[in-house]
PDB file of C-alpha atoms in Angstrom:
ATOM      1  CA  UNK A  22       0.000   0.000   0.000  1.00 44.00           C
ATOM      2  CA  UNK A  23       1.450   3.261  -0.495  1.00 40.00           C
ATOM      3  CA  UNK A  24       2.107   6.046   1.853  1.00 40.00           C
ATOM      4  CA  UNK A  25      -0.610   8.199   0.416  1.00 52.00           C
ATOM      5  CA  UNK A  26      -3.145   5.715   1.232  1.00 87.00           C
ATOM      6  CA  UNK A  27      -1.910   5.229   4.398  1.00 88.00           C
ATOM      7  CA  UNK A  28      -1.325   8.928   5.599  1.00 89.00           C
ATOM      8  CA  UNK A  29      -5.324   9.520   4.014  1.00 92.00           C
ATOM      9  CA  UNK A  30      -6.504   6.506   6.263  1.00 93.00           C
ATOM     10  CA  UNK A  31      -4.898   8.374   9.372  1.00 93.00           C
ATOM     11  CA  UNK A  32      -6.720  11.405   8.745  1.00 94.00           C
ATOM     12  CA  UNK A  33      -9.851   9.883   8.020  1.00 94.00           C
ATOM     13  CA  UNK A  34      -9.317   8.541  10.979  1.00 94.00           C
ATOM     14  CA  UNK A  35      -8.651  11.760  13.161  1.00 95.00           C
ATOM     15  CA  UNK A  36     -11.637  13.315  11.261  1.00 95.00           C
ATOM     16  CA  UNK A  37     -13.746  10.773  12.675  1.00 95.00           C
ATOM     17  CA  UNK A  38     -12.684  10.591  16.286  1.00 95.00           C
ATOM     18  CA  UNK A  39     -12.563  14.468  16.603  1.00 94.00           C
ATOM     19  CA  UNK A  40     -15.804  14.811  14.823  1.00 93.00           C
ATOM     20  CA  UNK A  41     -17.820  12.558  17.496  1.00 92.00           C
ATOM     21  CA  UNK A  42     -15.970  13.942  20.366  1.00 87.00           C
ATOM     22  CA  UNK A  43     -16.599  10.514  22.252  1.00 90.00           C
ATOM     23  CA  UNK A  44     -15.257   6.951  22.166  1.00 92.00           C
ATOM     24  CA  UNK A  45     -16.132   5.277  18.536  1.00 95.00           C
ATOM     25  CA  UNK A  46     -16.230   1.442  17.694  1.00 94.00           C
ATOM     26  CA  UNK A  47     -13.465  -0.196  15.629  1.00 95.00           C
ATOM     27  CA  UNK A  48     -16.309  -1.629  13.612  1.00 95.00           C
ATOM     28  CA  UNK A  49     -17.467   2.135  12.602  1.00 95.00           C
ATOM     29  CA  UNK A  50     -13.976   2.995  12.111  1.00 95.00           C
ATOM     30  CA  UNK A  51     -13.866   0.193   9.440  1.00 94.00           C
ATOM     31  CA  UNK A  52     -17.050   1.329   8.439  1.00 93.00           C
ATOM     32  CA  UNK A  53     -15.752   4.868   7.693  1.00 93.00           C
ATOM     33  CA  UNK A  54     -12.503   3.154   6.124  1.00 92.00           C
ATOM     34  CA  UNK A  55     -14.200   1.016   3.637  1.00 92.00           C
ATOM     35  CA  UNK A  56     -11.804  -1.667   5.171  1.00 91.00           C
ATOM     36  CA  UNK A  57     -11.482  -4.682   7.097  1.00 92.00           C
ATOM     37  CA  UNK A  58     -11.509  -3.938  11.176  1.00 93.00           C
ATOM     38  CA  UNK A  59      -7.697  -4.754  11.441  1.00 94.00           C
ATOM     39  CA  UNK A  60      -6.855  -2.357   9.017  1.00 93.00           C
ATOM     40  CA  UNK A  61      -8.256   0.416  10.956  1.00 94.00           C
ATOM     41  CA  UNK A  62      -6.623  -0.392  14.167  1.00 95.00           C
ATOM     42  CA  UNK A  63      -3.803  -0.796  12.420  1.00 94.00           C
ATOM     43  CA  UNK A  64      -4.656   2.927  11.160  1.00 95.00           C
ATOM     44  CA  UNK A  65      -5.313   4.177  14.765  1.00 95.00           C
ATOM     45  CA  UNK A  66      -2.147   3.322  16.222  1.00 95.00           C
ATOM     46  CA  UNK A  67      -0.069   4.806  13.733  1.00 95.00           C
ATOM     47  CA  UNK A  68      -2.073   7.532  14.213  1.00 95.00           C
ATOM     48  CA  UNK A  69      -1.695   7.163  18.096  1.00 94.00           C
ATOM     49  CA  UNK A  70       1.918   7.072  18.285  1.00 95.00           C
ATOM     50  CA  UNK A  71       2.641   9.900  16.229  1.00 95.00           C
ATOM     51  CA  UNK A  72       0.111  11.734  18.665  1.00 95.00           C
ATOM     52  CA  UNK A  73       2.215  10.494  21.458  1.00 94.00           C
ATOM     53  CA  UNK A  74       6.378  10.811  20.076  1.00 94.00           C
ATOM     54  CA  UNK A  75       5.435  14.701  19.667  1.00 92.00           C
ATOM     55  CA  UNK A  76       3.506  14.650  23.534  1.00 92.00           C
ATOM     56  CA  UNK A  77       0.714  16.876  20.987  1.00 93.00           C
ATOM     57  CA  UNK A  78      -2.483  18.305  23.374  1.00 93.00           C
ATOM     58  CA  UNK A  79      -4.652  15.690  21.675  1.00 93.00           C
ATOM     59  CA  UNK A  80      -4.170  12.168  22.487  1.00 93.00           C
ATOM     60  CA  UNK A  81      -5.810   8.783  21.429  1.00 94.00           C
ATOM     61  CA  UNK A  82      -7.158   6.078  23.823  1.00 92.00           C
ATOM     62  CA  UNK A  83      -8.353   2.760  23.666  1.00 92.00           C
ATOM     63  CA  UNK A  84     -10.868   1.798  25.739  1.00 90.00           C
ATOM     64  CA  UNK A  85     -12.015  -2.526  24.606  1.00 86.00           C
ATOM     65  CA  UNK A  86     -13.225  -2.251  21.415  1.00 91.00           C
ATOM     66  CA  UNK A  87     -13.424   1.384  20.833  1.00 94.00           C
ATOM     67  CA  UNK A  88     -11.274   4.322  20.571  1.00 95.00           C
ATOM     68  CA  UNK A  89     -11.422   8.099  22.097  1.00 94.00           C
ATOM     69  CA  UNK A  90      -9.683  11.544  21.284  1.00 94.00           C
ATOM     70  CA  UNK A  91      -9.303  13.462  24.339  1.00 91.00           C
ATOM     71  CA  UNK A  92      -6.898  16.032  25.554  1.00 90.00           C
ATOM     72  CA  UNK A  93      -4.134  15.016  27.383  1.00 90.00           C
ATOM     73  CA  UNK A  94      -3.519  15.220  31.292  1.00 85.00           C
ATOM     74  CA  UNK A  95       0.058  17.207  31.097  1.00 89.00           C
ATOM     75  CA  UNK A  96      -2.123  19.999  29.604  1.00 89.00           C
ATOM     76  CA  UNK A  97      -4.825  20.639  31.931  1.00 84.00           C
ATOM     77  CA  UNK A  98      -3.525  22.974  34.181  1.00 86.00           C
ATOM     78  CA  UNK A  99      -3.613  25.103  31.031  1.00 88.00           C
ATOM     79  CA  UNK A 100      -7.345  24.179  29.599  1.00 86.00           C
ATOM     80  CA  UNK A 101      -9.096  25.194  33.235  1.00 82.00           C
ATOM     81  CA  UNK A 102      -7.654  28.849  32.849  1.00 86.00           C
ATOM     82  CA  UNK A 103     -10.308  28.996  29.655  1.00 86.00           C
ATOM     83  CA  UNK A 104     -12.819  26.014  30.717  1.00 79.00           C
ATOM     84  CA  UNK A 105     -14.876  24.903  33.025  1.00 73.00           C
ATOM     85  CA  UNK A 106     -13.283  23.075  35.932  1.00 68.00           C
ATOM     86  CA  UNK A 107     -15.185  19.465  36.034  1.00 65.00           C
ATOM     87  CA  UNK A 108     -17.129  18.850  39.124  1.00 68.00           C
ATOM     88  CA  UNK A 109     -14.782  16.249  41.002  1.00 68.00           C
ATOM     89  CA  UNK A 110     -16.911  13.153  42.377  1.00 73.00           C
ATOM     90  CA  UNK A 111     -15.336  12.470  45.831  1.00 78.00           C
ATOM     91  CA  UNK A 112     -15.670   8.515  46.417  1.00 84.00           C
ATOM     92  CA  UNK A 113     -15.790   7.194  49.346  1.00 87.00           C
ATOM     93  CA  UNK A 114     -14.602   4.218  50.775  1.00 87.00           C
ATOM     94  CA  UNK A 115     -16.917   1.911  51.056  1.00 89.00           C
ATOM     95  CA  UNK A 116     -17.727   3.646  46.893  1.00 90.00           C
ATOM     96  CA  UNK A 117     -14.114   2.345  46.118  1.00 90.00           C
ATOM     97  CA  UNK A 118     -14.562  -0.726  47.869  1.00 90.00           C
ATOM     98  CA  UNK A 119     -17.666  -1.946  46.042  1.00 91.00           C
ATOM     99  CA  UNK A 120     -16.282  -0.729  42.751  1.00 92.00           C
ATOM    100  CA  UNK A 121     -13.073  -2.502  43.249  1.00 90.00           C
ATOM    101  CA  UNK A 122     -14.974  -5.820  43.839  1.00 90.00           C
ATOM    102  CA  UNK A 123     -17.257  -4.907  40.388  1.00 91.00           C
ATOM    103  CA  UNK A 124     -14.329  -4.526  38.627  1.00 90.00           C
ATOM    104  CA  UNK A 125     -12.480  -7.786  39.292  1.00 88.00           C
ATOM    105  CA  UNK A 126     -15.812 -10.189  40.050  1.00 88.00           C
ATOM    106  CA  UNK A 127     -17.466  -8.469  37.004  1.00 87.00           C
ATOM    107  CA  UNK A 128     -20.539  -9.029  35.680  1.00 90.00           C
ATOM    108  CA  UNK A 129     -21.700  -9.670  39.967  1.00 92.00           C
ATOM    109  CA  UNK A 130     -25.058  -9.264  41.351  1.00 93.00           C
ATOM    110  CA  UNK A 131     -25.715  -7.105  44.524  1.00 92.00           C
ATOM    111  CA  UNK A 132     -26.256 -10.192  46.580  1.00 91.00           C
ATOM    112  CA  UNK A 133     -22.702 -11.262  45.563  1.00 91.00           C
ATOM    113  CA  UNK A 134     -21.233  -8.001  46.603  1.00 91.00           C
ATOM    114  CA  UNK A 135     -22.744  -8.255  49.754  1.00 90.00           C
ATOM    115  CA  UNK A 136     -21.872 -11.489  50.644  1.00 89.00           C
ATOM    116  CA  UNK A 137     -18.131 -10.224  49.748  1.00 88.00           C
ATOM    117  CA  UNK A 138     -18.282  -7.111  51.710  1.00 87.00           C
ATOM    118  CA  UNK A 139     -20.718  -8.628  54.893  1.00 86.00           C
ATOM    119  CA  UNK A 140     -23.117  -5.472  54.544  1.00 88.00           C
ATOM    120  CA  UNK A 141     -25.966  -3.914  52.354  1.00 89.00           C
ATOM    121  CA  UNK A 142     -24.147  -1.654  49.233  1.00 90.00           C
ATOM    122  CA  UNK A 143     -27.505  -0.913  47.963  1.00 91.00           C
ATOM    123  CA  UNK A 144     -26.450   3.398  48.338  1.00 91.00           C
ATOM    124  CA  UNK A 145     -22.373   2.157  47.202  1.00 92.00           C
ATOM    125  CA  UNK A 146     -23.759   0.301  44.145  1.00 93.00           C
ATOM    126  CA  UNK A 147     -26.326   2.926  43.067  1.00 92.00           C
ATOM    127  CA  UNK A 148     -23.792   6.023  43.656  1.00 91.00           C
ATOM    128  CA  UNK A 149     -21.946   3.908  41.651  1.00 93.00           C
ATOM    129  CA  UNK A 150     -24.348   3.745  38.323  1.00 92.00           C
ATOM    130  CA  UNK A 151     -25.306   7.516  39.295  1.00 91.00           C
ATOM    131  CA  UNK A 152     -21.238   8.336  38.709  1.00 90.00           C
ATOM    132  CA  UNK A 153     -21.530   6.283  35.452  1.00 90.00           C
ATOM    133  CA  UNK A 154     -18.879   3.611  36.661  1.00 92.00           C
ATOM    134  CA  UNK A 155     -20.873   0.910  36.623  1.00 94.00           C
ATOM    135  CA  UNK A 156     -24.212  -0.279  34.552  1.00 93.00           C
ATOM    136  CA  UNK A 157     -26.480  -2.773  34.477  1.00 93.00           C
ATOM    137  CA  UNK A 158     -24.639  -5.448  32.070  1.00 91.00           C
ATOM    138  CA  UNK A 159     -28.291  -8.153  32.451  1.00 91.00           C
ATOM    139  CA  UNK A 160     -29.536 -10.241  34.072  1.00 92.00           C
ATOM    140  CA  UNK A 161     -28.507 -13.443  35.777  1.00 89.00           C
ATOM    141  CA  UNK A 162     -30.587 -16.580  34.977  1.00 88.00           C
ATOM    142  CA  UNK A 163     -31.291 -17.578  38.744  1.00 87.00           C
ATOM    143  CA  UNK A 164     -34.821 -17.003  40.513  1.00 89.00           C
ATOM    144  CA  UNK A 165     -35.981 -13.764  40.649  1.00 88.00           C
ATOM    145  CA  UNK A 166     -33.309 -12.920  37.906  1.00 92.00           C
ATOM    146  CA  UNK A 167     -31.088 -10.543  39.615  1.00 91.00           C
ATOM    147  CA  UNK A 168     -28.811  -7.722  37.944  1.00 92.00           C
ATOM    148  CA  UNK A 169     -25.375  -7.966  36.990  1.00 94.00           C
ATOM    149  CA  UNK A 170     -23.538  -5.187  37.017  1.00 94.00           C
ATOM    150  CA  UNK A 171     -20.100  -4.014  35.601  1.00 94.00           C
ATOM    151  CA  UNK A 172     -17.878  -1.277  34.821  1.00 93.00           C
ATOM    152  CA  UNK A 173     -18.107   1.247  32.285  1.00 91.00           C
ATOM    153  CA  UNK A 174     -16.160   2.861  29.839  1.00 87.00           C
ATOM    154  CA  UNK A 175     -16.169   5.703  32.173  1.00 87.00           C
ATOM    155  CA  UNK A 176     -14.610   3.648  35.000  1.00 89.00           C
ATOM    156  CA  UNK A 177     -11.675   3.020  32.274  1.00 87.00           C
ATOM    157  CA  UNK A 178     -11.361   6.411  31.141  1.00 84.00           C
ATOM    158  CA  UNK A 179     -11.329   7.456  34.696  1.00 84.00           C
ATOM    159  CA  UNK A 180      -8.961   4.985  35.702  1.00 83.00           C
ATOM    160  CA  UNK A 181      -6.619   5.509  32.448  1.00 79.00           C
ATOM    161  CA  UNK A 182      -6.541   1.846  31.546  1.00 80.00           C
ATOM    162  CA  UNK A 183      -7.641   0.433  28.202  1.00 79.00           C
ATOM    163  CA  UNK A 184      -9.798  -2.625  29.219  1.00 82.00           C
ATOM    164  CA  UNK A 185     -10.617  -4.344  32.567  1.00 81.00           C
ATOM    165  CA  UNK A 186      -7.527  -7.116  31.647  1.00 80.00           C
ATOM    166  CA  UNK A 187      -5.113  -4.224  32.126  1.00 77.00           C
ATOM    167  CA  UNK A 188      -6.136  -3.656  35.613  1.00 80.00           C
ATOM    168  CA  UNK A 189      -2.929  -4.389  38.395  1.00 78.00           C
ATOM    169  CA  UNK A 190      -3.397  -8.190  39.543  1.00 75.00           C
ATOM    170  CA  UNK A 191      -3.277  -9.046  43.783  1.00 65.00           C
ATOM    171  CA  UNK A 192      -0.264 -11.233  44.824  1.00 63.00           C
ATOM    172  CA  UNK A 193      -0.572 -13.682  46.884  1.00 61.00           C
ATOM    173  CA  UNK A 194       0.305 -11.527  50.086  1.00 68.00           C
ATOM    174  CA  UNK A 195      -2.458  -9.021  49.099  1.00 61.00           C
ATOM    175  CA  UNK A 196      -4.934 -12.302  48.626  1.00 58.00           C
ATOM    176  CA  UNK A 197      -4.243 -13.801  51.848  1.00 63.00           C
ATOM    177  CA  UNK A 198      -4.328 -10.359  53.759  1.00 64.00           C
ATOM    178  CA  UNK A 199      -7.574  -9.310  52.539  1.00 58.00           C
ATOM    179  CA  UNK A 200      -8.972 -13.555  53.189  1.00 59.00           C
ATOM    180  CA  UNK A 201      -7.800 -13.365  56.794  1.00 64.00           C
ATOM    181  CA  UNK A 202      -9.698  -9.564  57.207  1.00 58.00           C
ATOM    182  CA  UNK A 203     -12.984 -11.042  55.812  1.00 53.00           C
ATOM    183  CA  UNK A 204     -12.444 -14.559  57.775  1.00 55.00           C
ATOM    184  CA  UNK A 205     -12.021 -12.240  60.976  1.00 60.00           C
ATOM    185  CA  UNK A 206     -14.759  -9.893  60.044  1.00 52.00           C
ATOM    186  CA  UNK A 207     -17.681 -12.325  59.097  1.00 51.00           C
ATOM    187  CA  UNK A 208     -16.291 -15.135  61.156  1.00 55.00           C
ATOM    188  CA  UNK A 209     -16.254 -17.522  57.752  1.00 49.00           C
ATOM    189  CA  UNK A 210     -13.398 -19.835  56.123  1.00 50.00           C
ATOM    190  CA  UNK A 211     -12.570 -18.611  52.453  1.00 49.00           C
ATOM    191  CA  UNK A 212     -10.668 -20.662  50.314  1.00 51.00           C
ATOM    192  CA  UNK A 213      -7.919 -19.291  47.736  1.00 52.00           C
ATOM    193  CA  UNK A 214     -10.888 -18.988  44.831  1.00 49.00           C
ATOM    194  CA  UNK A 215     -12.781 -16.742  47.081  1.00 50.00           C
ATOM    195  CA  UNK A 216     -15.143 -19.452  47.809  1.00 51.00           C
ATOM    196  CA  UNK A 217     -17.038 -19.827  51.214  1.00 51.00           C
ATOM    197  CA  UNK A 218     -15.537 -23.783  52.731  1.00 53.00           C
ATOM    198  CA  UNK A 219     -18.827 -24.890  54.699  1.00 50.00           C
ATOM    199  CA  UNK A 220     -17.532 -25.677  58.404  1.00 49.00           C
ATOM    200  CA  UNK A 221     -18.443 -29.614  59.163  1.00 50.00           C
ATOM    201  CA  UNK A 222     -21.776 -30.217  61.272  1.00 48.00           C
ATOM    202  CA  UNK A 223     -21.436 -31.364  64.402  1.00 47.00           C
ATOM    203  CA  UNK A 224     -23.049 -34.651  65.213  1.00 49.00           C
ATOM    204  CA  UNK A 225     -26.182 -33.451  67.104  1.00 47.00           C
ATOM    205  CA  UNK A 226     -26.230 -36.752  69.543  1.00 48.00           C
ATOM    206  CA  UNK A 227     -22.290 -35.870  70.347  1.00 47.00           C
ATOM    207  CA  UNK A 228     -21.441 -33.118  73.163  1.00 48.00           C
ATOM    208  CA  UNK A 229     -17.962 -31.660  73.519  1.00 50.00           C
ATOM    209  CA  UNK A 230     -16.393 -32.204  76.438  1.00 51.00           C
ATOM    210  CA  UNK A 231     -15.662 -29.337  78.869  1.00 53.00           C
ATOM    211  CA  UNK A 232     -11.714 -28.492  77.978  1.00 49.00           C
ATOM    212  CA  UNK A 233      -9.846 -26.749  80.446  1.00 51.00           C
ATOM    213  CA  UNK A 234      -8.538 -23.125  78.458  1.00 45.00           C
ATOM    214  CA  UNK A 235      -5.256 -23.069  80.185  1.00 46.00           C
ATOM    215  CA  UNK A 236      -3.971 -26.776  80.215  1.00 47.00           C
ATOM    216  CA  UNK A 237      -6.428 -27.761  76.848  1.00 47.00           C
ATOM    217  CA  UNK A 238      -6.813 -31.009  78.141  1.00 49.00           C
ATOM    218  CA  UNK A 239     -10.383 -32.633  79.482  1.00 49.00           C
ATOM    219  CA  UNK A 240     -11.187 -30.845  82.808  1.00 48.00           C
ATOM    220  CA  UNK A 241     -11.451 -33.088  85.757  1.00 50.00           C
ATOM    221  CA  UNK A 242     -12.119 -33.159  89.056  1.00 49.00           C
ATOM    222  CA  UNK A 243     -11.506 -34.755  92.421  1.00 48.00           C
ATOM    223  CA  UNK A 244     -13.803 -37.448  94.181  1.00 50.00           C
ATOM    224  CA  UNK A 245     -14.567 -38.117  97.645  1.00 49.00           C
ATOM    225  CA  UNK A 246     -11.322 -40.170  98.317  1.00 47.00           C
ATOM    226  CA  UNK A 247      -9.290 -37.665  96.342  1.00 49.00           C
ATOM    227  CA  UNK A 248      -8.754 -39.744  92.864  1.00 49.00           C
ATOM    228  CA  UNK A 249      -8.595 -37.804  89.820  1.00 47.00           C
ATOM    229  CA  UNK A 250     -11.705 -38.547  88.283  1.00 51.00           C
ATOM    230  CA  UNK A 251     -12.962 -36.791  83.977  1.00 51.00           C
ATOM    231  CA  UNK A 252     -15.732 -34.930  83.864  1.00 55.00           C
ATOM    232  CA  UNK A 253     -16.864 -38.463  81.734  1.00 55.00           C
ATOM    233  CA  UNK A 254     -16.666 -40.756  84.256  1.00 55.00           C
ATOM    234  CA  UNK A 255     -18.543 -37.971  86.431  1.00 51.00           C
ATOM    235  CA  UNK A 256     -21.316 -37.991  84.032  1.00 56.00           C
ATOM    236  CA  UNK A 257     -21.544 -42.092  84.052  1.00 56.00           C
ATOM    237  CA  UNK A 258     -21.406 -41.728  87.603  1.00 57.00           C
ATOM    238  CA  UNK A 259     -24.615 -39.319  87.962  1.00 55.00           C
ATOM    239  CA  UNK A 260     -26.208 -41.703  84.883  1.00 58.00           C
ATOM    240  CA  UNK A 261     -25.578 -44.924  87.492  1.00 59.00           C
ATOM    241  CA  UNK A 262     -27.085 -43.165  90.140  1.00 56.00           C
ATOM    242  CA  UNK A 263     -30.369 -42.183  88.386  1.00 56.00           C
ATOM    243  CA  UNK A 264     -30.863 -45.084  87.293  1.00 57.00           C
ATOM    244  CA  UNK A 265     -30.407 -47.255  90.868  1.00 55.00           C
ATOM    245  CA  UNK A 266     -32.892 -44.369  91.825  1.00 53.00           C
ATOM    246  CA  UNK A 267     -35.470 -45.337  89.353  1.00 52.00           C
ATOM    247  CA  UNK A 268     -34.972 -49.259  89.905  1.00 53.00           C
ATOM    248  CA  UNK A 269     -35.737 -48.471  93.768  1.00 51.00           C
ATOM    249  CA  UNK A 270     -39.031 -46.390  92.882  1.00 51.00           C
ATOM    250  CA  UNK A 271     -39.843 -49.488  90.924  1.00 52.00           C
ATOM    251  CA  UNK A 272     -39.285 -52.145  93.561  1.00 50.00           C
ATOM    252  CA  UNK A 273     -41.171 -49.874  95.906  1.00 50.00           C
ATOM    253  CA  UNK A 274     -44.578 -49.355  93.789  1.00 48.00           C
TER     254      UNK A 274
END
């Protein structure tokens, strides 16, 4: 292909994404390319990193399958002197707590969230979709058919990362620190997937015996003559006894 093909498919290109003014799908770049979708990506990023090798005030940013021209941050000292300072959305957090689980859980009904998190998030999860972080992606197919929600293409702008797959992963010390805060907090076992480990049941017909805290042993206890006798044989003991009692009410009647 030659360069003047190339160099017209670039501009097309910027006359598109500054013409919408917001985030445009590869597919309607092709569209406006008369080409194949890999061609205009392909068209983008050369278009992208010539943007970004002369640091120009515009820049171009990929967020999944679409494509934005905005300004870029170095500049915006300079664009509030003339514009409109944004109104900044302070988020709380419990906010940033319930958006971090959206992000990496996502799509995740409420119930799910809660469950993570041990309280409501009703107000987090609809300050949430009010800030235009997170949406309602469907609906899961489970009785009553809850909502799923997930982030945005806000939440990625805001967040300066291209798709959700870019976002930092937890080692394993940030796994097992956060596990052991939620074990402690809800009183619950978690295992490494996240997963709630039902505890055994106790056998209903089975009593613990009494352990002593200090020693962690069965507690026991001193008879009459001064033996060492378990709280077990203590228990037999008072079982003998009702029983002689009940064979002498017998004998008597």
């Amino acid at each position: 292909m030659r360069v003047e093909n190339l160099k017209k498919q670039e501009s097309v290109v910027e006359s598109v994404l500054f013409t919408m003014g917001q985030s445009v799908e590869i597919r309607q770049l092709a569209a406006a390319l008369e080409s194949d979708e890999e061609t205009a990506i392909q068209a983008v990023e050369r278009l992208k990193e010539k943007y970004d090798k002369r640091k120009a005030g515009m820049q171009i940013v990929r967020l999944d399958d679409s494509y934005q021209m905005c300004s870029r941050a170095d500049y915006y000292e300079h664009l509030i002197r003339v514009a409109a300072t944004p109104k900044k959305q302070v988020l709380s957090d419990v906010v940033m707590e319930t958006l971090a689980i959206i992000a990496y859980k996502q799509p995740v009904t409420k119930a799910d969230i809660e469950k993570i998190r041990g309280v409501k998030s009703d107000h987090a999860v609809n300050r949430l979709v009010e800030y235009d972080l997170v949406y309602e992606a469907g609906r899961l197919d489970a009785p009553g058919r809850p909502a799923l929600f997930a982030t945005t293409e806000e939440f990625l702008r805001r967040f300066g990362v291209g798709s959700t797959e870019q976002l930092p992963e937890m080692n394993v010390e940030q796994r097992e620190e956060i596990r052991s805060e939620v074990e402690e907090e809800l009183n619950l076992k978690i295992d490494e997937e996240g997963h709630l480990v039902d505890e055994p049941e106790k056998d209903a017909g089975t009593a613990e015996e009494p352990v002593d805290s200090e020693t962690g042993m069965e507690k026991t206890e001193e008879n009459e003559s001064g033996a060492i006798i378990s709280n077990t044989e203590i228990e037999k003991e008072i079982e003998s006894e009702d029983n002689s009692e009940t064979d002498e009410e017998d004998s008597i009647s």
